[in-house]
C-alpha positions as MATLAB code, in Angstrom:
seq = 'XXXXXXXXXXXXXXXXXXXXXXXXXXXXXXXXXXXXXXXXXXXXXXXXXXXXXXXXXXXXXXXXXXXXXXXXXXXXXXXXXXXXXXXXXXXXXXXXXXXXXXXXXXXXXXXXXXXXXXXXXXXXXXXXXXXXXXXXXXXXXXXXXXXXXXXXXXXXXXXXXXXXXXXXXXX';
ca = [
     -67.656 -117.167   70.567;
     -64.455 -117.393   71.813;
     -64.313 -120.420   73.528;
     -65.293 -123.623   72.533;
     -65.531 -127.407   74.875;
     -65.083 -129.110   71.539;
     -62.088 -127.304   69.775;
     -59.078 -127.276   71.762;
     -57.142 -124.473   72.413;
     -54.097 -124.016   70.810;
     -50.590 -124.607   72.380;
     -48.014 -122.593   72.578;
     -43.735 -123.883   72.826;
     -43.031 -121.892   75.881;
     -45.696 -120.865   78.207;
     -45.999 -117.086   79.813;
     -44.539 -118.373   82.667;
     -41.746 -119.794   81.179;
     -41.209 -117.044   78.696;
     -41.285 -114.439   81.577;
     -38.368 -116.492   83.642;
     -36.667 -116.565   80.138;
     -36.836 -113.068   79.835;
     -35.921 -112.345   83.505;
     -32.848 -114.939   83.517;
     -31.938 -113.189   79.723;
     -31.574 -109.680   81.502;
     -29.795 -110.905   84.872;
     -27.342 -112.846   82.283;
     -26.911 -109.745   80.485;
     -26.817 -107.235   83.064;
     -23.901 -109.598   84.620;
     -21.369 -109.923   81.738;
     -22.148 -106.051   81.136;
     -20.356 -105.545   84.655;
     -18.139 -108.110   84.116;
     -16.682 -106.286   81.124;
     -16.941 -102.724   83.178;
     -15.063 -104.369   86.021;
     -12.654 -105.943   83.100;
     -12.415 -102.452   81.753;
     -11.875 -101.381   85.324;
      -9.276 -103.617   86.151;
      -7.066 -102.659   82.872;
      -7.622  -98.984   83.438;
      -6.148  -99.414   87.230;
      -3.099 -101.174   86.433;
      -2.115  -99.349   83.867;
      -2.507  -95.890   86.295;
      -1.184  -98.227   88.801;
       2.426  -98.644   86.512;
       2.291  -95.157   85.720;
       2.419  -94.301   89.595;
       4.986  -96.857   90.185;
       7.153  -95.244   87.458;
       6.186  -91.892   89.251;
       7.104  -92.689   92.440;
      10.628  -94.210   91.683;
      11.079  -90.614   90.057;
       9.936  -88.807   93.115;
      12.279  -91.337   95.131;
      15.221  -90.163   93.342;
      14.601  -87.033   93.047;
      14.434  -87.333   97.004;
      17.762  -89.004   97.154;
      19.099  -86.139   94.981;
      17.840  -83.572   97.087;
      18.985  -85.401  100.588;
      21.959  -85.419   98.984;
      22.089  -81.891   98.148;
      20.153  -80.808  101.297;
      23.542  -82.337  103.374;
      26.254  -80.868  101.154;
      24.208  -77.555  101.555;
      24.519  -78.008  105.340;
      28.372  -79.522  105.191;
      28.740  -76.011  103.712;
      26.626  -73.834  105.932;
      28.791  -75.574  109.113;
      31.793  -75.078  107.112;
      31.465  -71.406  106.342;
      30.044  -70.872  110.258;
      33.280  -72.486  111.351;
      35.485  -69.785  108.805;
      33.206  -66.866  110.003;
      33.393  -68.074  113.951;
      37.335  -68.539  113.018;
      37.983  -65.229  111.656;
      35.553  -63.400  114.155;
      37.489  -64.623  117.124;
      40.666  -63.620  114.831;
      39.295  -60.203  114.622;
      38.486  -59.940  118.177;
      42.223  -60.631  119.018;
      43.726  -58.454  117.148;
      41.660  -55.579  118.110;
      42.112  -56.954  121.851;
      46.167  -56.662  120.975;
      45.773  -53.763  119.255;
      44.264  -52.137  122.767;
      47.401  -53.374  124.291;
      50.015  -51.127  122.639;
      50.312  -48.165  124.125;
      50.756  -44.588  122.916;
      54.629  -44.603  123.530;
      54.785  -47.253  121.073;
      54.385  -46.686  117.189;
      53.489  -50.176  115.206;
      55.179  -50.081  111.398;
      54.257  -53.802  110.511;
      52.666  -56.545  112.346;
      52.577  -59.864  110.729;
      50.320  -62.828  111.982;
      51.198  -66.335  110.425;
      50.938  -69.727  111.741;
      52.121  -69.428  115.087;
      54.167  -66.324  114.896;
      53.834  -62.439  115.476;
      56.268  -60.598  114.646;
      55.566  -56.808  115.287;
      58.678  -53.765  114.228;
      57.826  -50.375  115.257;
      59.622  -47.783  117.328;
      59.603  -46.437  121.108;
      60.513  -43.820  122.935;
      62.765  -45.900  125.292;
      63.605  -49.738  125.908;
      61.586  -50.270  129.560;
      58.376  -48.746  128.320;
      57.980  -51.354  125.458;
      59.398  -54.150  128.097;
      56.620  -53.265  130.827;
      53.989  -52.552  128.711;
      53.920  -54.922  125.821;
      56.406  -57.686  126.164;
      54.664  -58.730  129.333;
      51.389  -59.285  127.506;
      53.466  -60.876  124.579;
      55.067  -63.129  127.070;
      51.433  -64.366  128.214;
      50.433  -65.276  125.331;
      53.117  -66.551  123.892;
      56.063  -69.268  124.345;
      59.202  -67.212  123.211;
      59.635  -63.784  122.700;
      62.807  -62.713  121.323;
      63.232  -59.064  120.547;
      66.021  -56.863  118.944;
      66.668  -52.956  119.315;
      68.648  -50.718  117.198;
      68.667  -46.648  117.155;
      67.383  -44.418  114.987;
      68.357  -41.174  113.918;
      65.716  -39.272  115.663;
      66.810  -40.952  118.641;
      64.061  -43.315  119.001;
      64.641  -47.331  119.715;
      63.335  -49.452  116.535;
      62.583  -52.665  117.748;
      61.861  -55.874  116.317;
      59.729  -58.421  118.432;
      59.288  -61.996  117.338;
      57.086  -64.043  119.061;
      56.244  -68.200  118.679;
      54.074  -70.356  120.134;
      55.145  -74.116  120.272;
      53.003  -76.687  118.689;
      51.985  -79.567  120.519;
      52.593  -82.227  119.722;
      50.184  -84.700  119.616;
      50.992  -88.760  120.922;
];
């Protein structure tokens, strides 16, 4: 017989109810510090991705810098050469446009373009045709013409035409 009025049970320290809240307060106490060292781990594993971000990102910023940098000298450049190839395009339009003006009677030997003054020698057939039809387009364009014939064996004028433009001058 298992039970007896006479013999008392015996007692146990903790109860079941006891031992079960035990238990369950055991695991919630362990479950807790087991994510507080995950979120520990967490936290360490962040920052140190966080630094190495930081430490990219100041790279990235000045390789940015570098490249802005470069990205405007590239462009100081670009306007630079556009303004040479605008320069010498207009250049080459002018001369051809000048070179339209001489006429057959005249014959160029050497034209010479500098800073401000043309000077052209050649020959002509005869003084008036190279005043009517090119010192009158010389004299448009330019301030002073000044121009000096001689005679040739053949019996051709060789002429010598400088022409100047003043500068301005600025205030």
């Amino acid at each position: 017989m298992l039970y007896s009025f006479i013999a008392p049970r015996p007692k146990r320290v903790l109860g079941n109810e006891v031992r079960l809240v035990l238990i369950f307060f055991a695991t919630i106490s362990t479950v807790l510090l087991a994510l507080y060292g995950f979120f520990l781990y967490q936290n360490k594993e962040l920052q140190s991705e966080m630094q190495a971000l930081q430490v990219q990102y100041t790279e990235i910023a000045e390789q940015n810098e570098m490249l802005i940098d470069d990205i405007e000298f590239i462009e100081e450049q670009a306007a630079f050469t556009e303004s040479i190839v605008t320069g010498n395009t207009i250049i080459k339009e002018q001369i051809n446009n000048f070179m339209d003006l001489v006429p057959d009677e005249i014959v160029l030997h050497k034209v010479v373009l500098s800073n401000g003054t043309l000077i052209l020698e050649g020959s002509t057939t005869d003084r008036s045709s190279f005043q009517n039809k090119l010192q009158l387009p010389l004299n448009s364009m330019f301030h002073e013409t000044n121009v000096t014939y001689s005679t040739q064996e053949d019996s051709t004028l060789h002429f010598i035409s400088r022409s100047t433009v003043q500068k301005e001058s600025r205030p």
